[in-house]
Amino acid sequence: TALRYFDGQDPTPTLRWLAEAEGRMVGYVFLWDLHTAIPWLGIAVADDLKGQGLGTRLIETAKDYCRDQGKGGILLTTHYANTRGQALYGGRGFERLGLFDASEMLYLYRFKQQP
């Protein structure tokens, strides 16, 4: 799906950023439900590059975009067995809210309100 989007073949109103290294896609992050105050985030990083900061950079790109757009936060889910992902999200300021759909952990990042 991500490759179809970057080739201009996916009409889905989803915003995606691609990370490329040496001619291959090594990660991407995407946002959907952009018409809401709190859009959803999805992320993928190539297995051989996990733990090298790419996931952090992708999440920060999406957070910067949402902050600039005046969004209230970002939601995401991850499988309860994805402990590596859970550590990444917690380290980036996402708060675990609980279970979503019985096997997914629900996370929320809230932007601080400016006085």
Short mmCIF file of N, CA, C and O in Angstrom, two decimals:
data_model
loop_
_atom_site.label_atom_id
_atom_site.label_comp_id
_atom_site.label_asym_id
_atom_site.label_seq_id
_atom_site.Cartn_x
_atom_site.Cartn_y
_atom_site.Cartn_z
N THR A 1 0.83 -1.20 0.00
CA THR A 1 0.00 0.00 0.00
C THR A 1 0.86 1.25 0.00
O THR A 1 0.60 2.19 -0.73
N ALA A 2 1.90 1.27 0.82
CA ALA A 2 2.75 2.46 0.88
C ALA A 2 3.41 2.72 -0.46
O ALA A 2 3.47 3.86 -0.92
N LEU A 3 3.90 1.68 -1.12
CA LEU A 3 4.55 1.87 -2.41
C LEU A 3 3.56 2.38 -3.45
O LEU A 3 3.91 3.22 -4.28
N ARG A 4 2.31 1.89 -3.42
CA ARG A 4 1.29 2.41 -4.35
C ARG A 4 1.04 3.89 -4.10
O ARG A 4 0.86 4.67 -5.03
N TYR A 5 1.04 4.30 -2.84
CA TYR A 5 0.85 5.72 -2.52
C TYR A 5 1.97 6.56 -3.12
O TYR A 5 1.73 7.58 -3.76
N PHE A 6 3.21 6.14 -2.92
CA PHE A 6 4.34 6.93 -3.41
C PHE A 6 4.43 6.91 -4.92
O PHE A 6 5.02 7.80 -5.52
N ASP A 7 3.83 5.90 -5.56
CA ASP A 7 3.77 5.86 -7.02
C ASP A 7 2.58 6.65 -7.56
O ASP A 7 2.36 6.69 -8.76
N GLY A 8 1.78 7.24 -6.66
CA GLY A 8 0.62 8.02 -7.07
C GLY A 8 -0.59 7.18 -7.45
O GLY A 8 -1.52 7.67 -8.08
N GLN A 9 -0.63 5.92 -7.03
CA GLN A 9 -1.71 5.02 -7.42
C GLN A 9 -2.72 4.77 -6.30
O GLN A 9 -3.67 4.04 -6.50
N ASP A 10 -2.53 5.34 -5.13
CA ASP A 10 -3.42 5.10 -3.99
C ASP A 10 -4.20 6.37 -3.68
O ASP A 10 -3.63 7.36 -3.24
N PRO A 11 -5.52 6.37 -3.92
CA PRO A 11 -6.32 7.58 -3.68
C PRO A 11 -6.71 7.80 -2.23
O PRO A 11 -7.40 8.76 -1.92
N THR A 12 -6.29 6.94 -1.31
CA THR A 12 -6.67 7.04 0.09
C THR A 12 -6.16 8.35 0.68
O THR A 12 -4.99 8.68 0.53
N PRO A 13 -7.02 9.09 1.38
CA PRO A 13 -6.58 10.36 1.99
C PRO A 13 -5.75 10.12 3.26
O PRO A 13 -6.18 10.39 4.35
N THR A 14 -4.59 9.57 3.07
CA THR A 14 -3.66 9.29 4.15
C THR A 14 -2.35 9.99 3.83
O THR A 14 -1.91 10.00 2.70
N LEU A 15 -1.74 10.56 4.84
CA LEU A 15 -0.46 11.25 4.66
C LEU A 15 0.66 10.31 5.10
O LEU A 15 0.62 9.75 6.19
N ARG A 16 1.66 10.12 4.21
CA ARG A 16 2.76 9.19 4.50
C ARG A 16 4.11 9.85 4.24
O ARG A 16 4.23 10.65 3.33
N TRP A 17 5.09 9.45 5.04
CA TRP A 17 6.48 9.84 4.81
C TRP A 17 7.29 8.55 4.65
O TRP A 17 7.14 7.61 5.42
N LEU A 18 8.17 8.54 3.67
CA LEU A 18 8.99 7.39 3.35
C LEU A 18 10.43 7.64 3.76
O LEU A 18 10.95 8.73 3.53
N ALA A 19 11.06 6.64 4.35
CA ALA A 19 12.49 6.69 4.64
C ALA A 19 13.18 5.74 3.67
O ALA A 19 12.79 4.59 3.54
N GLU A 20 14.20 6.25 2.98
CA GLU A 20 14.90 5.48 1.97
C GLU A 20 16.39 5.46 2.29
O GLU A 20 16.95 6.44 2.76
N ALA A 21 17.03 4.32 2.03
CA ALA A 21 18.48 4.20 2.17
C ALA A 21 18.98 3.29 1.07
O ALA A 21 18.46 2.19 0.88
N GLU A 22 19.94 3.79 0.32
CA GLU A 22 20.57 3.02 -0.75
C GLU A 22 19.54 2.42 -1.71
O GLU A 22 19.64 1.25 -2.10
N GLY A 23 18.54 3.22 -2.05
CA GLY A 23 17.56 2.81 -3.05
C GLY A 23 16.47 1.88 -2.56
O GLY A 23 15.69 1.37 -3.36
N ARG A 24 16.37 1.65 -1.27
CA ARG A 24 15.29 0.80 -0.77
C ARG A 24 14.53 1.51 0.34
O ARG A 24 15.08 2.32 1.07
N MET A 25 13.25 1.17 0.43
CA MET A 25 12.41 1.72 1.48
C MET A 25 12.78 1.01 2.78
O MET A 25 12.71 -0.20 2.88
N VAL A 26 13.20 1.79 3.78
CA VAL A 26 13.61 1.21 5.05
C VAL A 26 12.65 1.56 6.18
O VAL A 26 12.79 1.06 7.29
N GLY A 27 11.68 2.42 5.90
CA GLY A 27 10.70 2.76 6.91
C GLY A 27 9.69 3.75 6.37
O GLY A 27 9.94 4.40 5.35
N TYR A 28 8.56 3.80 7.02
CA TYR A 28 7.60 4.84 6.72
C TYR A 28 6.68 5.05 7.90
O TYR A 28 6.55 4.19 8.77
N VAL A 29 6.11 6.22 7.94
CA VAL A 29 5.14 6.57 8.96
C VAL A 29 3.96 7.19 8.25
O VAL A 29 4.12 7.84 7.22
N PHE A 30 2.75 6.92 8.75
CA PHE A 30 1.58 7.47 8.08
C PHE A 30 0.54 7.91 9.10
O PHE A 30 0.51 7.43 10.23
N LEU A 31 -0.28 8.86 8.68
CA LEU A 31 -1.37 9.39 9.48
C LEU A 31 -2.67 9.26 8.70
O LEU A 31 -2.68 9.51 7.50
N TRP A 32 -3.73 8.88 9.37
CA TRP A 32 -5.04 8.89 8.74
C TRP A 32 -6.05 9.46 9.72
O TRP A 32 -5.71 9.74 10.86
N ASP A 33 -7.26 9.68 9.25
CA ASP A 33 -8.28 10.43 9.99
C ASP A 33 -7.78 11.86 10.26
O ASP A 33 -7.95 12.40 11.35
N LEU A 34 -7.17 12.44 9.24
CA LEU A 34 -6.61 13.79 9.38
C LEU A 34 -7.68 14.86 9.57
O LEU A 34 -7.36 15.97 9.99
N HIS A 35 -8.93 14.54 9.31
CA HIS A 35 -10.01 15.50 9.50
C HIS A 35 -10.43 15.60 10.97
O HIS A 35 -11.23 16.45 11.33
N THR A 36 -9.85 14.75 11.83
CA THR A 36 -10.20 14.76 13.24
C THR A 36 -9.15 15.52 14.05
O THR A 36 -8.05 15.80 13.56
N ALA A 37 -9.47 15.81 15.29
CA ALA A 37 -8.52 16.51 16.17
C ALA A 37 -7.37 15.61 16.60
O ALA A 37 -6.29 16.09 16.94
N ILE A 38 -7.60 14.30 16.57
CA ILE A 38 -6.56 13.34 16.98
C ILE A 38 -6.48 12.24 15.92
O ILE A 38 -7.20 11.25 15.99
N PRO A 39 -5.61 12.41 14.94
CA PRO A 39 -5.47 11.39 13.89
C PRO A 39 -4.74 10.14 14.41
O PRO A 39 -4.14 10.16 15.48
N TRP A 40 -4.82 9.08 13.62
CA TRP A 40 -4.16 7.81 13.92
C TRP A 40 -2.80 7.76 13.22
O TRP A 40 -2.65 8.27 12.11
N LEU A 41 -1.84 7.09 13.85
CA LEU A 41 -0.50 6.93 13.32
C LEU A 41 -0.20 5.45 13.12
O LEU A 41 -0.58 4.61 13.93
N GLY A 42 0.52 5.16 12.04
CA GLY A 42 1.08 3.84 11.80
C GLY A 42 2.53 4.00 11.42
O GLY A 42 2.92 5.02 10.85
N ILE A 43 3.35 3.00 11.71
CA ILE A 43 4.78 3.11 11.45
C ILE A 43 5.34 1.73 11.15
O ILE A 43 4.86 0.73 11.69
N ALA A 44 6.35 1.71 10.29
CA ALA A 44 7.08 0.47 10.00
C ALA A 44 8.54 0.82 9.76
O ALA A 44 8.84 1.83 9.13
N VAL A 45 9.43 -0.01 10.28
CA VAL A 45 10.87 0.15 10.11
C VAL A 45 11.44 -1.21 9.72
O VAL A 45 11.05 -2.23 10.30
N ALA A 46 12.34 -1.23 8.75
CA ALA A 46 12.99 -2.47 8.33
C ALA A 46 13.65 -3.14 9.52
O ALA A 46 14.27 -2.48 10.36
N ASP A 47 13.53 -4.44 9.59
CA ASP A 47 14.07 -5.19 10.72
C ASP A 47 15.55 -4.91 10.96
O ASP A 47 15.99 -4.78 12.10
N ASP A 48 16.32 -4.81 9.89
CA ASP A 48 17.77 -4.63 10.05
C ASP A 48 18.16 -3.22 10.51
O ASP A 48 19.33 -2.98 10.82
N LEU A 49 17.20 -2.30 10.58
CA LEU A 49 17.50 -0.94 11.02
C LEU A 49 16.82 -0.58 12.35
O LEU A 49 16.95 0.55 12.81
N LYS A 50 16.10 -1.52 12.94
CA LYS A 50 15.45 -1.24 14.22
C LYS A 50 16.51 -0.99 15.28
O LYS A 50 17.57 -1.61 15.28
N GLY A 51 16.20 -0.06 16.18
CA GLY A 51 17.13 0.26 17.26
C GLY A 51 18.19 1.28 16.89
O GLY A 51 19.09 1.54 17.67
N GLN A 52 18.08 1.88 15.70
CA GLN A 52 19.08 2.85 15.25
C GLN A 52 18.54 4.28 15.17
O GLN A 52 19.19 5.15 14.61
N GLY A 53 17.35 4.51 15.71
CA GLY A 53 16.80 5.86 15.75
C GLY A 53 15.88 6.24 14.61
O GLY A 53 15.31 7.33 14.61
N LEU A 54 15.72 5.36 13.63
CA LEU A 54 14.85 5.69 12.50
C LEU A 54 13.40 5.82 12.93
O LEU A 54 12.71 6.76 12.52
N GLY A 55 12.91 4.92 13.77
CA GLY A 55 11.54 5.01 14.26
C GLY A 55 11.28 6.31 14.99
O GLY A 55 10.25 6.95 14.81
N THR A 56 12.24 6.73 15.79
CA THR A 56 12.12 8.00 16.51
C THR A 56 12.00 9.16 15.53
O THR A 56 11.14 10.03 15.69
N ARG A 57 12.85 9.18 14.51
CA ARG A 57 12.81 10.27 13.53
C ARG A 57 11.49 10.28 12.77
O ARG A 57 10.92 11.35 12.51
N LEU A 58 10.98 9.11 12.43
CA LEU A 58 9.70 9.05 11.71
C LEU A 58 8.55 9.54 12.59
O LEU A 58 7.70 10.32 12.14
N ILE A 59 8.53 9.11 13.84
CA ILE A 59 7.47 9.56 14.75
C ILE A 59 7.55 11.07 14.96
O ILE A 59 6.52 11.76 14.96
N GLU A 60 8.74 11.59 15.14
CA GLU A 60 8.89 13.03 15.35
C GLU A 60 8.43 13.82 14.12
O GLU A 60 7.87 14.91 14.26
N THR A 61 8.64 13.29 12.93
CA THR A 61 8.15 13.94 11.72
C THR A 61 6.63 14.05 11.75
O THR A 61 6.06 15.11 11.48
N ALA A 62 5.97 12.96 12.09
CA ALA A 62 4.51 12.97 12.16
C ALA A 62 4.01 13.88 13.28
O ALA A 62 3.03 14.61 13.12
N LYS A 63 4.69 13.86 14.43
CA LYS A 63 4.30 14.73 15.54
C LYS A 63 4.44 16.19 15.15
O LYS A 63 3.55 17.01 15.45
N ASP A 64 5.55 16.55 14.50
CA ASP A 64 5.75 17.94 14.07
C ASP A 64 4.63 18.38 13.13
O ASP A 64 4.11 19.49 13.27
N TYR A 65 4.26 17.52 12.19
CA TYR A 65 3.19 17.86 11.25
C TYR A 65 1.88 18.10 12.02
O TYR A 65 1.20 19.11 11.80
N CYS A 66 1.53 17.19 12.92
CA CYS A 66 0.27 17.31 13.66
C CYS A 66 0.28 18.55 14.55
O CYS A 66 -0.74 19.25 14.66
N ARG A 67 1.40 18.82 15.18
CA ARG A 67 1.52 20.02 16.03
C ARG A 67 1.31 21.27 15.18
O ARG A 67 0.55 22.17 15.55
N ASP A 68 1.95 21.32 14.01
CA ASP A 68 1.82 22.47 13.12
C ASP A 68 0.40 22.66 12.61
O ASP A 68 -0.01 23.77 12.31
N GLN A 69 -0.34 21.55 12.53
CA GLN A 69 -1.72 21.60 12.06
C GLN A 69 -2.72 21.89 13.18
O GLN A 69 -3.92 21.92 12.95
N GLY A 70 -2.23 22.05 14.40
CA GLY A 70 -3.09 22.35 15.54
C GLY A 70 -3.86 21.16 16.07
O GLY A 70 -4.88 21.33 16.75
N LYS A 71 -3.38 19.96 15.83
CA LYS A 71 -4.05 18.76 16.33
C LYS A 71 -3.88 18.65 17.83
O LYS A 71 -2.95 19.20 18.42
N GLY A 72 -4.79 17.91 18.47
CA GLY A 72 -4.73 17.74 19.91
C GLY A 72 -3.83 16.61 20.36
O GLY A 72 -3.42 16.55 21.51
N GLY A 73 -3.53 15.69 19.45
CA GLY A 73 -2.70 14.55 19.80
C GLY A 73 -2.67 13.56 18.66
O GLY A 73 -3.11 13.85 17.54
N ILE A 74 -2.17 12.36 18.96
CA ILE A 74 -2.06 11.28 17.98
C ILE A 74 -2.38 9.97 18.69
O ILE A 74 -1.92 9.73 19.81
N LEU A 75 -3.16 9.12 18.03
CA LEU A 75 -3.46 7.78 18.54
C LEU A 75 -2.68 6.74 17.75
O LEU A 75 -2.39 6.94 16.57
N LEU A 76 -2.38 5.62 18.39
CA LEU A 76 -1.83 4.47 17.67
C LEU A 76 -2.14 3.22 18.46
O LEU A 76 -2.45 3.27 19.65
N THR A 77 -2.09 2.10 17.78
CA THR A 77 -2.20 0.81 18.44
C THR A 77 -1.02 -0.05 18.04
O THR A 77 -0.41 0.15 16.99
N THR A 78 -0.70 -1.00 18.90
CA THR A 78 0.33 -1.99 18.60
C THR A 78 -0.05 -3.29 19.28
O THR A 78 -0.74 -3.29 20.31
N HIS A 79 0.38 -4.39 18.71
CA HIS A 79 0.08 -5.69 19.29
C HIS A 79 0.69 -5.78 20.68
O HIS A 79 1.79 -5.28 20.92
N TYR A 80 -0.01 -6.43 21.59
CA TYR A 80 0.47 -6.50 22.97
C TYR A 80 1.82 -7.20 23.08
O TYR A 80 2.57 -6.97 24.03
N ALA A 81 2.20 -8.03 22.11
CA ALA A 81 3.49 -8.72 22.14
C ALA A 81 4.63 -7.86 21.57
O ALA A 81 5.79 -8.24 21.67
N ASN A 82 4.32 -6.71 20.99
CA ASN A 82 5.33 -5.84 20.40
C ASN A 82 5.97 -4.97 21.48
O ASN A 82 5.74 -3.77 21.55
N THR A 83 6.77 -5.58 22.30
CA THR A 83 7.37 -4.84 23.42
C THR A 83 8.39 -3.81 22.94
O THR A 83 8.54 -2.76 23.56
N ARG A 84 9.06 -4.09 21.84
CA ARG A 84 10.02 -3.13 21.29
C ARG A 84 9.29 -1.86 20.86
O ARG A 84 9.72 -0.75 21.14
N GLY A 85 8.17 -2.02 20.16
CA GLY A 85 7.37 -0.88 19.74
C GLY A 85 6.82 -0.12 20.94
O GLY A 85 6.82 1.11 20.97
N GLN A 86 6.37 -0.85 21.95
CA GLN A 86 5.84 -0.20 23.14
C GLN A 86 6.90 0.66 23.82
O GLN A 86 6.60 1.75 24.30
N ALA A 87 8.13 0.17 23.84
CA ALA A 87 9.22 0.96 24.42
C ALA A 87 9.47 2.22 23.59
O ALA A 87 9.69 3.31 24.15
N LEU A 88 9.42 2.10 22.28
CA LEU A 88 9.59 3.26 21.40
C LEU A 88 8.50 4.30 21.66
O LEU A 88 8.79 5.47 21.86
N TYR A 89 7.25 3.86 21.68
CA TYR A 89 6.14 4.81 21.86
C TYR A 89 6.20 5.47 23.23
O TYR A 89 6.03 6.69 23.34
N GLY A 90 6.46 4.70 24.27
CA GLY A 90 6.59 5.28 25.60
C GLY A 90 7.73 6.27 25.68
O GLY A 90 7.61 7.34 26.30
N GLY A 91 8.84 5.96 25.03
CA GLY A 91 9.98 6.86 25.00
C GLY A 91 9.76 8.13 24.22
O GLY A 91 10.47 9.12 24.40
N ARG A 92 8.77 8.14 23.35
CA ARG A 92 8.43 9.33 22.55
C ARG A 92 7.27 10.10 23.17
O ARG A 92 6.73 11.00 22.55
N GLY A 93 6.86 9.75 24.39
CA GLY A 93 5.84 10.51 25.09
C GLY A 93 4.42 10.01 24.94
O GLY A 93 3.48 10.64 25.42
N PHE A 94 4.24 8.86 24.30
CA PHE A 94 2.89 8.29 24.17
C PHE A 94 2.51 7.62 25.48
O PHE A 94 3.33 6.97 26.13
N GLU A 95 1.25 7.78 25.85
CA GLU A 95 0.71 7.21 27.08
C GLU A 95 -0.12 5.97 26.71
O GLU A 95 -0.98 6.03 25.84
N ARG A 96 0.16 4.85 27.37
CA ARG A 96 -0.63 3.65 27.12
C ARG A 96 -1.96 3.78 27.85
O ARG A 96 -2.00 3.97 29.06
N LEU A 97 -3.05 3.69 27.09
CA LEU A 97 -4.38 3.84 27.66
C LEU A 97 -5.02 2.51 28.04
O LEU A 97 -5.93 2.48 28.86
N GLY A 98 -4.60 1.44 27.40
CA GLY A 98 -5.18 0.13 27.69
C GLY A 98 -5.34 -0.69 26.43
O GLY A 98 -4.70 -0.44 25.42
N LEU A 99 -6.23 -1.69 26.50
CA LEU A 99 -6.44 -2.59 25.37
C LEU A 99 -7.42 -2.02 24.35
O LEU A 99 -8.38 -1.33 24.70
N PHE A 100 -7.17 -2.33 23.10
CA PHE A 100 -8.02 -1.95 21.98
C PHE A 100 -8.22 -3.21 21.15
O PHE A 100 -7.24 -3.85 20.75
N ASP A 101 -9.44 -3.62 20.90
CA ASP A 101 -9.74 -4.82 20.12
C ASP A 101 -9.11 -6.08 20.72
O ASP A 101 -8.64 -6.94 19.99
N ALA A 102 -9.02 -6.18 22.01
CA ALA A 102 -8.60 -7.36 22.76
C ALA A 102 -7.13 -7.74 22.65
O ALA A 102 -6.60 -8.35 23.55
N SER A 103 -6.44 -7.43 21.54
CA SER A 103 -5.04 -7.84 21.44
C SER A 103 -4.11 -6.69 21.09
O SER A 103 -2.92 -6.89 20.88
N GLU A 104 -4.64 -5.49 21.03
CA GLU A 104 -3.85 -4.32 20.67
C GLU A 104 -3.78 -3.37 21.86
O GLU A 104 -4.77 -3.16 22.55
N MET A 105 -2.61 -2.78 22.07
CA MET A 105 -2.46 -1.76 23.09
C MET A 105 -2.74 -0.41 22.44
O MET A 105 -2.25 -0.13 21.35
N LEU A 106 -3.53 0.41 23.10
CA LEU A 106 -3.89 1.74 22.60
C LEU A 106 -3.00 2.78 23.27
O LEU A 106 -2.85 2.79 24.49
N TYR A 107 -2.40 3.64 22.44
CA TYR A 107 -1.52 4.70 22.92
C TYR A 107 -2.01 6.05 22.44
O TYR A 107 -2.54 6.17 21.34
N LEU A 108 -1.79 7.08 23.27
CA LEU A 108 -2.16 8.44 22.93
C LEU A 108 -1.00 9.38 23.24
O LEU A 108 -0.39 9.29 24.31
N TYR A 109 -0.70 10.24 22.28
CA TYR A 109 0.24 11.34 22.52
C TYR A 109 -0.58 12.61 22.55
O TYR A 109 -1.33 12.88 21.61
N ARG A 110 -0.49 13.38 23.62
CA ARG A 110 -1.24 14.63 23.75
C ARG A 110 -0.30 15.81 23.59
O ARG A 110 0.75 15.86 24.25
N PHE A 111 -0.69 16.76 22.76
CA PHE A 111 0.10 17.98 22.64
C PHE A 111 -0.26 18.89 23.80
O PHE A 111 -1.42 19.02 24.15
N LYS A 112 0.75 19.49 24.38
CA LYS A 112 0.50 20.42 25.49
C LYS A 112 -0.15 21.67 24.95
O LYS A 112 0.24 22.21 23.93
N GLN A 113 -1.16 22.13 25.66
CA GLN A 113 -1.87 23.35 25.26
C GLN A 113 -1.03 24.56 25.60
O GLN A 113 -0.44 24.65 26.68
N GLN A 114 -0.96 25.48 24.67
CA GLN A 114 -0.24 26.74 24.89
C GLN A 114 -1.14 27.71 25.63
O GLN A 114 -2.31 27.84 25.30
N PRO A 115 -0.62 28.42 26.65
CA PRO A 115 -1.46 29.38 27.42
C PRO A 115 -1.84 30.57 26.57
O PRO A 115 -1.29 30.91 25.60
#
